[in-house]
XYZ file of C-alpha atoms in Angstrom:
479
model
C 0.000 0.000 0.000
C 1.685 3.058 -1.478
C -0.957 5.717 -0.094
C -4.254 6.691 1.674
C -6.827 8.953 0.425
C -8.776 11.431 2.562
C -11.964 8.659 2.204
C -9.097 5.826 3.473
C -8.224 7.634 6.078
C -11.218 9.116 7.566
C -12.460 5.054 7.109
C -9.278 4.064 9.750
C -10.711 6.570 12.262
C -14.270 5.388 12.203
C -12.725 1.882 12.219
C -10.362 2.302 15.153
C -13.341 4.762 16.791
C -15.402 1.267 16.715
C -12.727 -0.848 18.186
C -12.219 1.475 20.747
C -15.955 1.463 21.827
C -16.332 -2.304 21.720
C -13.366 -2.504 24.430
C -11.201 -3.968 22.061
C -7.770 -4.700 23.976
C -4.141 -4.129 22.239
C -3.912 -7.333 20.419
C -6.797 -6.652 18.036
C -9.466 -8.517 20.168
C -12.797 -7.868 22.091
C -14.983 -9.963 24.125
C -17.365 -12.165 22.248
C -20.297 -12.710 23.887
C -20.233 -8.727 24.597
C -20.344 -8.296 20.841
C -22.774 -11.176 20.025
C -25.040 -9.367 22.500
C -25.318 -6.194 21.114
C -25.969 -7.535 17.540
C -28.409 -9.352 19.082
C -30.178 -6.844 20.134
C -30.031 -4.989 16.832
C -32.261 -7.601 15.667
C -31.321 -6.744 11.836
C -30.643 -9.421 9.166
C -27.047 -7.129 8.851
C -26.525 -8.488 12.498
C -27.532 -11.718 11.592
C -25.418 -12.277 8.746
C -22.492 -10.703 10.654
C -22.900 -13.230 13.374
C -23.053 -15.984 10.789
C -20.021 -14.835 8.990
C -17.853 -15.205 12.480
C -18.858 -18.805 13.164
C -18.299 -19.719 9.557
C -14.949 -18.195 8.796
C -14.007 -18.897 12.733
C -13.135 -15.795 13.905
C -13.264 -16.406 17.652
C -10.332 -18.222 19.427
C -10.893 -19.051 23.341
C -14.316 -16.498 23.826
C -12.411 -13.608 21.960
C -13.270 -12.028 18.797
C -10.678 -10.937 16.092
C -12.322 -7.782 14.956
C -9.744 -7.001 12.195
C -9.651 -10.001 10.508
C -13.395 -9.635 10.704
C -13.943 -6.490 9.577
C -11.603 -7.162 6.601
C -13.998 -9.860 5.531
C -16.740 -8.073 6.181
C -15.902 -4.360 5.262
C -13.425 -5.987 2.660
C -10.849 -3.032 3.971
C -7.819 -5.427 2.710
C -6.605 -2.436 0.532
C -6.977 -0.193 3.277
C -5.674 -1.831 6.175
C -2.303 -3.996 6.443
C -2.266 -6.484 9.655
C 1.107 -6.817 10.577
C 2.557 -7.574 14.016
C 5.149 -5.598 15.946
C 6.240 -6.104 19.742
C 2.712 -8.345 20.071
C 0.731 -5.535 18.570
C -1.439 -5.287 15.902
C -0.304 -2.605 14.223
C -2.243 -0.009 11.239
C 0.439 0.633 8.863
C 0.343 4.345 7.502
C 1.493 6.293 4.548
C 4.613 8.528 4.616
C 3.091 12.300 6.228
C 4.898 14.919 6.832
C 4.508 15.033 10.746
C 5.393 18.836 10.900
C 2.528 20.312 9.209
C -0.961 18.640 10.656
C -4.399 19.162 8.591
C -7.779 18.814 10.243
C -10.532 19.430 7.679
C -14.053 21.022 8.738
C -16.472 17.862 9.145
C -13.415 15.142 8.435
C -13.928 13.770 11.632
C -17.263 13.907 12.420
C -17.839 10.196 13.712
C -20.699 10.002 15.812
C -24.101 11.096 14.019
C -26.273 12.708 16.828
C -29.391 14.476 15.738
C -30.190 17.321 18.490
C -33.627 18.166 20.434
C -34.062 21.793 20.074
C -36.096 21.704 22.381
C -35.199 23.665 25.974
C -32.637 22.094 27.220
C -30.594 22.014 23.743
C -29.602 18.003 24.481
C -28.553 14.879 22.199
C -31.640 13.070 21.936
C -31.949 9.150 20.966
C -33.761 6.666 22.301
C -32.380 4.886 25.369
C -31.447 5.832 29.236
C -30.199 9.679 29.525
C -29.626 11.960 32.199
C -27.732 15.062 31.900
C -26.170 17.588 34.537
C -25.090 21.022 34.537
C -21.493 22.513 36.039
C -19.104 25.313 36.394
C -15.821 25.560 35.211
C -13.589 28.329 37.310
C -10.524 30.363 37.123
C -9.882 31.171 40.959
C -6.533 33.374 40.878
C -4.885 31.314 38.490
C -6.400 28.065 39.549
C -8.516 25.804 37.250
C -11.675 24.292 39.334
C -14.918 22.728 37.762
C -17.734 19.860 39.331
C -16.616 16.773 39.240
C -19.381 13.752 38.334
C -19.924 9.981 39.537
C -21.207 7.890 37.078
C -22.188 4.090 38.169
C -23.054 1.867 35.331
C -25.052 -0.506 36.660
C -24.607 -3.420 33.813
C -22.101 -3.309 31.584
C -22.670 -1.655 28.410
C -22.009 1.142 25.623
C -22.079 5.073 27.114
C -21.922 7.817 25.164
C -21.100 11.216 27.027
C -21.155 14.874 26.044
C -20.005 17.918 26.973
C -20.490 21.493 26.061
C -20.158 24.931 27.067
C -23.466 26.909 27.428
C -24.381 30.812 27.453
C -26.454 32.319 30.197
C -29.386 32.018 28.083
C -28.391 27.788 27.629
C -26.912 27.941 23.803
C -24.125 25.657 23.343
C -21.154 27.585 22.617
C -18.911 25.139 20.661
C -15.987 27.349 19.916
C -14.737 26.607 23.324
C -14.525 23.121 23.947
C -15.250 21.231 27.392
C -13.479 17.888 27.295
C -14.150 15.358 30.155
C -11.406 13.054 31.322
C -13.067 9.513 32.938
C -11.539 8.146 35.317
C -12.087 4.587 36.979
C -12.814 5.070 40.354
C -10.816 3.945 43.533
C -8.189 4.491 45.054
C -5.877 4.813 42.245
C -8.159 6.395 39.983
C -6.609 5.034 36.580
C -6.999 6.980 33.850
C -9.750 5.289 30.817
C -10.428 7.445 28.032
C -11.393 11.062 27.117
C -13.713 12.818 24.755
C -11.804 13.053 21.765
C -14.272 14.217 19.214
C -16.737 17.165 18.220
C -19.737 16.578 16.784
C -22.277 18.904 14.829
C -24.160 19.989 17.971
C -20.978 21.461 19.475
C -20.488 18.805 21.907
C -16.955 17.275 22.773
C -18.307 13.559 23.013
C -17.090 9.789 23.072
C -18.471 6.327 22.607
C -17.076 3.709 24.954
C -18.090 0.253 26.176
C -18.009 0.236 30.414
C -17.896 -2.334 32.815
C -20.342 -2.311 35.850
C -18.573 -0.265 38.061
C -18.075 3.614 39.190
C -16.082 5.820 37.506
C -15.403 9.522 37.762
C -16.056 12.086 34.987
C -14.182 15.241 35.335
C -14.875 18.030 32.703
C -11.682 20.213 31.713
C -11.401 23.696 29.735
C -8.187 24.542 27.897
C -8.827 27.026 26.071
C -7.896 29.057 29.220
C -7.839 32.108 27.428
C -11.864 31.945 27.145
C -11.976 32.485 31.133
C -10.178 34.358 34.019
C -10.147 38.190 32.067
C -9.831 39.468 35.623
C -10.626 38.839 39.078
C -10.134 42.564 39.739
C -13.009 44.101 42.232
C -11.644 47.416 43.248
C -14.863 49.140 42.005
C -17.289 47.046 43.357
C -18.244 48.661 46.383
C -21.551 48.075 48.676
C -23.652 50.663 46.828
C -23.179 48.599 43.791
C -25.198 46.171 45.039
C -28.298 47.380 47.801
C -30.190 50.466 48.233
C -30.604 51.440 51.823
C -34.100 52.454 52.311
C -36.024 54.392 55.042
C -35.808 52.450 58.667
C -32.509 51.187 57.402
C -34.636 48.646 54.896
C -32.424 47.273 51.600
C -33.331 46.517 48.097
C -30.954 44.880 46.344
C -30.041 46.717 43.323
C -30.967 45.183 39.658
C -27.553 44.246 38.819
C -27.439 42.800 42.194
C -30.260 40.622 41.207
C -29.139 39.751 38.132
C -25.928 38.153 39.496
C -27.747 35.883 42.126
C -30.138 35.113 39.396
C -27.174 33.997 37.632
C -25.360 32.045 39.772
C -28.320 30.376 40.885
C -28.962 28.909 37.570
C -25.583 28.187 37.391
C -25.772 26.085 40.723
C -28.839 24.485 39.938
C -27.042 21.684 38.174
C -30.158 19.746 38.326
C -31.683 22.377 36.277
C -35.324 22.433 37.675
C -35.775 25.740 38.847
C -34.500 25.059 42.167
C -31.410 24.128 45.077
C -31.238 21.020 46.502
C -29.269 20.512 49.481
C -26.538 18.905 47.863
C -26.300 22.087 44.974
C -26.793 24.290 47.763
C -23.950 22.425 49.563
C -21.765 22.359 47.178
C -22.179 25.714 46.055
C -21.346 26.954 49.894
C -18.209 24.692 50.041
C -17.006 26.391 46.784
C -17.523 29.943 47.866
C -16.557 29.168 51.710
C -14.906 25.940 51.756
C -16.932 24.999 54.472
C -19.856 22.689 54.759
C -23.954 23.906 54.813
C -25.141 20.783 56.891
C -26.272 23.238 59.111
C -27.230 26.331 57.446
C -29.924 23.903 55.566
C -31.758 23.612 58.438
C -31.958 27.180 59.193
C -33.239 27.310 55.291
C -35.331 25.411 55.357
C -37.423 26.807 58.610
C -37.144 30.593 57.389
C -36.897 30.534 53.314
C -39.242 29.751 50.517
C -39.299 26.514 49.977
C -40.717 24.491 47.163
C -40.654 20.198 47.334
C -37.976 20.484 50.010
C -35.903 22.826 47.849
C -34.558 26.233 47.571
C -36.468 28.735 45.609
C -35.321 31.832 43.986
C -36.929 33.890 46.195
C -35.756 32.534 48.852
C -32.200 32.670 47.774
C -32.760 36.560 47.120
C -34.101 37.135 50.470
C -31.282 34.790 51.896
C -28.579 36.951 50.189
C -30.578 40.009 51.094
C -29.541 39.812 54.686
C -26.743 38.726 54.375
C -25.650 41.918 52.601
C -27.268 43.914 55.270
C -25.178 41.642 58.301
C -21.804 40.499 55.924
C -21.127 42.247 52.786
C -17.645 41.069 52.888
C -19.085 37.320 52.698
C -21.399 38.683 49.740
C -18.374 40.052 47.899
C -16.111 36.856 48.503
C -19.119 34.630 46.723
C -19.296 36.858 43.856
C -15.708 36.441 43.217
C -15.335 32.489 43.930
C -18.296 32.286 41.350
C -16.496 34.917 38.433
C -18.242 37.487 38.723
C -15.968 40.706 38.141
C -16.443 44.402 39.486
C -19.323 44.910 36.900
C -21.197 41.494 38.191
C -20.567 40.040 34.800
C -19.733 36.090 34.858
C -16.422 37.270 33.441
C -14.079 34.379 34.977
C -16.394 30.856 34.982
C -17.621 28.988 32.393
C -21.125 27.064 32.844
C -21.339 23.777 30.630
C -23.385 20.585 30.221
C -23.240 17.398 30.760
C -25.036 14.447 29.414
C -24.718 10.740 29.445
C -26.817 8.709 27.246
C -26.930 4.729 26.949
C -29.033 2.582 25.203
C -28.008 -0.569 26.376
C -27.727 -0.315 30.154
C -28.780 1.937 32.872
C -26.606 3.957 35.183
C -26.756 6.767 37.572
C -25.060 10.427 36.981
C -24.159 12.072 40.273
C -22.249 15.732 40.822
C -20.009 15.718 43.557
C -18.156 18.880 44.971
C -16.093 21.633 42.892
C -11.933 20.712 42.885
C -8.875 21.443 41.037
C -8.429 20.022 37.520
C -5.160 21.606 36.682
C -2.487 19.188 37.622
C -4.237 16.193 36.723
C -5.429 17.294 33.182
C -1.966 18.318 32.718
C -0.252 14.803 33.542
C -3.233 13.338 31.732
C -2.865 15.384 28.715
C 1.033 15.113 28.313
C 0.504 11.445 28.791
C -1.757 11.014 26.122
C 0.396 13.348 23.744
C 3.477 10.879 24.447
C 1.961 7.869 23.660
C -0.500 8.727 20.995
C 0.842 11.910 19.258
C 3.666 11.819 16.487
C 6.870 12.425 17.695
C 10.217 13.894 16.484
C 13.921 14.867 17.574
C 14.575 18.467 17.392
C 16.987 19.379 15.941
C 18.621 15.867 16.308
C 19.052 15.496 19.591
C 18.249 11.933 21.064
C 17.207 13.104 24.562
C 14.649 15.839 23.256
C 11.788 14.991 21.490
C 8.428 16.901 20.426
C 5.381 15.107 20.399
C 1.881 16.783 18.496
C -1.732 14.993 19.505
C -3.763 16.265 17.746
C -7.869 15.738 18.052
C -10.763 17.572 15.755
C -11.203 20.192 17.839
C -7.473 20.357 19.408
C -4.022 19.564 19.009
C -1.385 19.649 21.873
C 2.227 19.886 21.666
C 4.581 19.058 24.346
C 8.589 18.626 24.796
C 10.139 15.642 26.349
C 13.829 16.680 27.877
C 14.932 13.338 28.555
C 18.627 14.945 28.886
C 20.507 15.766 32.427
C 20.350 19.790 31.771
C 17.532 22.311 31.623
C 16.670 23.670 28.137
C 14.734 26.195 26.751
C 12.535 25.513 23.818
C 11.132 27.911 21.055
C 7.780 26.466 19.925
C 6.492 28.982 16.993
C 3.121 28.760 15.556
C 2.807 31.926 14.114
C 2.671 30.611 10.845
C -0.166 28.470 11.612
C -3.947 28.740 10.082
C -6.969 29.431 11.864
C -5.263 28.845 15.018
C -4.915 30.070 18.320
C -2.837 28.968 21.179
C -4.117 28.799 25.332
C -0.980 30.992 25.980
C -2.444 33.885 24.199
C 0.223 33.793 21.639
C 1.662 31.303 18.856
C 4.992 32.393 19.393
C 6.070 31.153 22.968
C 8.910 29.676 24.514
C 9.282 27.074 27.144
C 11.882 26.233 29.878
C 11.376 22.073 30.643
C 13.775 20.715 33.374
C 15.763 17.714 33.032
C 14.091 14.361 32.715
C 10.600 16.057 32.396
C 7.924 16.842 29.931
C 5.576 19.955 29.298
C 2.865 21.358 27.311
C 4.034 23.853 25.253
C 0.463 24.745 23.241
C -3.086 23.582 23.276
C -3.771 24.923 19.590
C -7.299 25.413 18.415
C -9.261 26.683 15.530
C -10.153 30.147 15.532
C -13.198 29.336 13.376
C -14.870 25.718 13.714
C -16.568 26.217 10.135
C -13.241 26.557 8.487
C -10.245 24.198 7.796
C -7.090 25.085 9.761
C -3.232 23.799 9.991
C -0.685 23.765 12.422
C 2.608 24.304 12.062
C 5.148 24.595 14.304
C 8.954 25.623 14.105
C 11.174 24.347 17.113
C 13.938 25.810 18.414
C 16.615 25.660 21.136
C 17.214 28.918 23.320
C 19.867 29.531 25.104
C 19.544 29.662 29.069
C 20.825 32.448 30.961
């Protein structure tokens, strides 16, 4: 096989997107009776035949499907796809590309086909088990925070999960990506997968088979530029926020109002119109870092209430005197939740996210805000080093650069396997329809010895167009 079209190639994704799904393990296998039950449930004469096809051309050795040797006989993808074995791998042999300039075309890699409910709220919609969740992503003085999730899959079977960022209003905003990093959960929390593509609705999203179990979903943003503008609140004063009326009586002021009203949707993850204890909870740990065990029970005896919940109201009143007892407690919220000096959401991020299966059924359960920053970033350089393309610059065999690169995203990092610390010019400047989460193309990046680091997450500027990335190394002398 001399070469791959665009058609051949875009066929290897779907193809390894499949595998991938089905739980196929490194040496090209997957679990039989797994995969006889979901064409079973298909109930199709395709499924049928399929089945057919692996006991007559014996496909399965000792309960194990080989899915390549199947699909060639199926698909008949012999021209496309070369078995070969390397270190007791199956391998995908590719053409010659010229690793230094990367292509993603507009729609290339659109794998999953997911028609959307327009309906309020803007959701994936097949048939099957769904639940979906809403959540925060913050930039708290430099640090990177969002909700975490539990999900428990209570049979094993075939998830598909989504995640978006939404406006105020609920739109999905897709030209700033929300991946979600799953996690198995215990006490080592191994890494599984991530959502690696972007599909028309403007949802990052993946497709993968889970075991019974729990696991932990934690939604990332890296487009950092998108959030934390400024966390500056030297205008914001207490006459921004109540008027003091006659017999020392305050009404908060409409921008006031607006804010709560804003950050109450925002914690109302649920999205029903009102707090449970564990939003309201969570929401106070965030803001305070302390727990509202307590305060609940003072809520509930002297606030509107609606179904054992929080309403609205009662959160305005709520805030209400607490502005007239501790304005400096007021002022602290509004700044753990993003607001800036003009009570604009200026450094948080509200997304969704939705889990669909139409297999099994499983529960979908926020837990409390946290850090994401130092895990996404081991995460995210480990995935770069063993699934991106890698190269020596300048020839050096201790220093390599590796570029992932996803539909929506492509990350670069530098491996300094050497004894010294260097200093690396990554330019991107000549780049199309790019832009970088350092706020410039052009950056440079000091990696100590025996260590790795992102040097660019690089995304397109416009999701409609095509873009490129190319990037220019360069060694810089340390001083």
């Amino acid at each position: 096989m001399d070469s791959l079209n665009n058609n051949d190639i875009n066929f290897i994704e779907r193809f390894l997107f499949a595998f991938k799904t089905l739980g196929g393990n490194e040496l090209g296998f997957i679990d039989y009776e797994y995969f006889k039950q979901i064409l079973q449930q298909e109930n199709s004469a395709e499924a049928k035949e399929i089945l057919n096809l692996v006991t007559a051309e014996n496909h399965v050795k000792d309960k194990k499907l080989d899915f390549i040797s199947l699909c060639s006989s199926v698909l008949s993808v012999k021209t496309i796809f070369n078995k070969a074995i390397e270190n007791g791998k199956v391998v995908i042999q590719s053409p010659q590309i010229n690793t230094r300039t990367f292509t993603r075309s507009k729609g290339s890699t659109q794998i999953i086909d997911v028609q959307n409910n327009k309906t309020e709220p803007n959701l994936p919609s097949e048939k099957g088990f769904r639940n979906y969740l809403k959540g925060m992503l913050f930039n708290v003085n430099g640090d990177l925070l969002s909700y975490r999730y539990q999900l428990e899959i209570l049979e094993n079977t075939v998830v598909e999960i989504f995640a978006a960022a939404i406006s105020n209003k609920g739109e999905i905003t897709p030209s700033i990506p929300v991946e979600v990093l799953i996690f198995q959960d215990g006490k080592t929390k191994t890494f599984i997968t991530s959502s690696t593509f972007l599909n028309d609705d403007g949802y990052c999203t993946i497709k993968f088979a889970l075991k019974k179990g729990k696991y932990i979903l934690i939604p990332i943003l890296l487009k950092w530029n998108a959030i934390g503008k400024s966390n500056s609140f030297d205008s914001l004063n207490l006459e921004s926020l109540i008027h003091v009326e006659e017999e020392s009586n305050i009404t908060l002021t409409p921008a006031c109002e607006s804010s709560l009203k804003m950050i109450f949707d925002c914690i109302d993850l649920d999205e029903n119109g009102l707090l449970n204890q564990s939003e309201f909870d969570y929401f106070i740990r965030h803001t305070s870092g302390e727990t509202a065990a307590e305060e609940w029970v003072t809520i509930e005896d002297n606030f509107k209430m609606e179904n054992q919940q929080l309403t609205f109201e009662g959160f305005l009143e709520l805030y209400r005197m607490v502005l007239q007892t501790d304005p400096s407690d007021v002022m602290n919220m509004l700044q753990h939740m993003g607001m800036n000096e003009s009570l604009e959401l200026e450094n948080a991020l509200p997304f969704r996210l939705v889990v669909k299966s139409s297999l099994g059924k499983f529960n979908l359960i926020p837990l409390p805000v946290s850090s994401y920053k130092e895990v996404s970033e081991k995460v995210l350089k480990k995935l770069a080093v063993e699934q991106g393309v890698s190269t020596k610059i300048k020839n050096m065999n201790d220093l390599f650069l590796f570029n992932h690169h996803l539909p929506y995203r492509a990350t670069i990092v530098v491996q300094n396997q050497s004894h010294s610390k260097l200093k690396i010019r990554l330019d991107c400047s000549r780049s199309t329809n790019c832009e970088s989460h350092c706020g410039n193309l052009d950056f440079t990046v000091e990696v100590l010895p025996r260590t790795s680091m992102i040097g660019h997450h690089l995304f397109p500027v416009d999701l409609t167009q095509d873009w490129i990335v190319d990037c220019i190394e360069s060694l810089v002398k340390c001083t």
